[in-house]
C-alpha atoms as a printed R data frame, in Angstrom:
   type eleno elety resid chain resno       x       y       z
1  ATOM     1    CA   MET     A     1  13.729   0.464   5.388
2  ATOM     2    CA   ALA     A     2  12.538   1.148   8.912
3  ATOM     3    CA   ASN     A     3  13.651   4.760   8.452
4  ATOM     4    CA   TYR     A     4  11.123   5.243   5.653
5  ATOM     5    CA   ILE     A     5   8.223   2.846   6.317
6  ATOM     6    CA   ARG     A     6   6.032   2.682   9.407
7  ATOM     7    CA   GLU     A     7   6.594  -0.397  11.563
8  ATOM     8    CA   GLN     A     8   3.004  -1.654  11.283
9  ATOM     9    CA   LEU     A     9   3.316  -1.585   7.486
10 ATOM    10    CA   LEU     A    10   6.588  -3.497   7.591
11 ATOM    11    CA   ASN     A    11   4.758  -6.157   9.589
12 ATOM    12    CA   LYS     A    12   1.816  -6.201   7.164
13 ATOM    13    CA   PHE     A    13   3.502  -6.078   3.725
14 ATOM    14    CA   GLU     A    14   6.758  -6.977   2.052
15 ATOM    15    CA   PHE     A    15   8.565  -3.943   0.642
16 ATOM    16    CA   LEU     A    16  11.398  -3.819  -1.875
17 ATOM    17    CA   ASN     A    17  13.480  -0.740  -2.606
18 ATOM    18    CA   TYR     A    18  14.835  -0.281  -6.131
19 ATOM    19    CA   GLY     A    19  16.859   2.686  -7.307
20 ATOM    20    CA   HIS     A    20  16.520   4.458  -3.964
21 ATOM    21    CA   ALA     A    21  12.768   4.846  -4.525
22 ATOM    22    CA   LEU     A    22  11.993   5.013  -0.802
23 ATOM    23    CA   GLU     A    23  14.588   7.666  -0.206
24 ATOM    24    CA   ILE     A    24  13.273   9.706  -3.136
25 ATOM    25    CA   LEU     A    25   9.650   9.380  -2.012
26 ATOM    26    CA   ASN     A    26  10.545  10.309   1.540
27 ATOM    27    CA   GLU     A    27  12.672  13.329   0.647
28 ATOM    28    CA   ALA     A    28  11.044  14.698  -2.527
29 ATOM    29    CA   PHE     A    29   7.395  13.829  -1.870
30 ATOM    30    CA   PRO     A    30   6.927  13.469   1.902
31 ATOM    31    CA   ASP     A    31   3.224  14.410   1.948
32 ATOM    32    CA   GLU     A    32   2.375  11.989  -0.847
33 ATOM    33    CA   TRP     A    33   4.440   9.223   0.779
34 ATOM    34    CA   GLN     A    34   2.562   9.704   4.053
35 ATOM    35    CA   GLU     A    35  -0.745   9.531   2.167
36 ATOM    36    CA   ILE     A    36   0.308   6.266   0.493
37 ATOM    37    CA   GLN     A    37   1.216   4.808   3.881
38 ATOM    38    CA   ASP     A    38  -2.116   5.967   5.343
39 ATOM    39    CA   CYS     A    39  -3.956   4.132   2.546
40 ATOM    40    CA   LEU     A    40  -1.882   0.977   2.991
41 ATOM    41    CA   GLU     A    41  -2.637   0.950   6.718
42 ATOM    42    CA   GLN     A    42  -6.363   0.893   5.939
43 ATOM    43    CA   LEU     A    43  -6.126  -1.705   3.164
44 ATOM    44    CA   VAL     A    44  -7.426  -5.177   3.973
45 ATOM    45    CA   ILE     A    45  -7.617  -7.861   1.279
46 ATOM    46    CA   SER     A    46  -9.272 -11.101   2.327
47 ATOM    47    CA   ILE     A    47  -8.991 -14.588   0.841
48 ATOM    48    CA   ASP     A    48 -12.583 -14.163  -0.372
49 ATOM    49    CA   ASP     A    49 -11.551 -10.984  -2.205
50 ATOM    50    CA   ILE     A    50  -8.836 -12.917  -4.015
51 ATOM    51    CA   THR     A    51 -10.828 -16.040  -4.849
52 ATOM    52    CA   SER     A    52 -14.223 -14.571  -5.764
53 ATOM    53    CA   ALA     A    53 -15.212 -14.025  -9.382
54 ATOM    54    CA   GLY     A    54 -15.403 -10.383 -10.258
55 ATOM    55    CA   GLY     A    55 -17.006  -9.990 -13.627
56 ATOM    56    CA   ASN     A    56 -15.998  -6.547 -14.835
57 ATOM    57    CA   GLU     A    57 -14.331  -5.534 -11.582
58 ATOM    58    CA   THR     A    58 -13.430  -7.550  -8.502
59 ATOM    59    CA   ALA     A    59 -13.799  -6.305  -4.946
60 ATOM    60    CA   ILE     A    60 -10.104  -5.413  -4.693
61 ATOM    61    CA   PRO     A    61 -10.066  -2.344  -7.015
62 ATOM    62    CA   LYS     A    62 -13.268  -1.137  -5.379
63 ATOM    63    CA   LYS     A    63 -11.400  -1.023  -2.068
64 ATOM    64    CA   PHE     A    64  -8.899   1.382  -3.621
65 ATOM    65    CA   ASP     A    65 -11.740   3.536  -4.939
66 ATOM    66    CA   ASP     A    66 -12.804   4.131  -1.336
67 ATOM    67    CA   PHE     A    67  -9.493   5.846  -0.562
């Protein structure tokens, strides 16, 4: 997976590869794959984000809206 995912992301998240998805993303959609990795590098989810009540929308989806 190190050929397709940046090292800092491999240290931050657990990745699984089904049906050669990483290879397909890397070869067929390289710009989009780089954009996804850029967003994941910026993503920070805290314990408070996970445990706090959200009402209609928790803080986690709002973090994705900022991308």
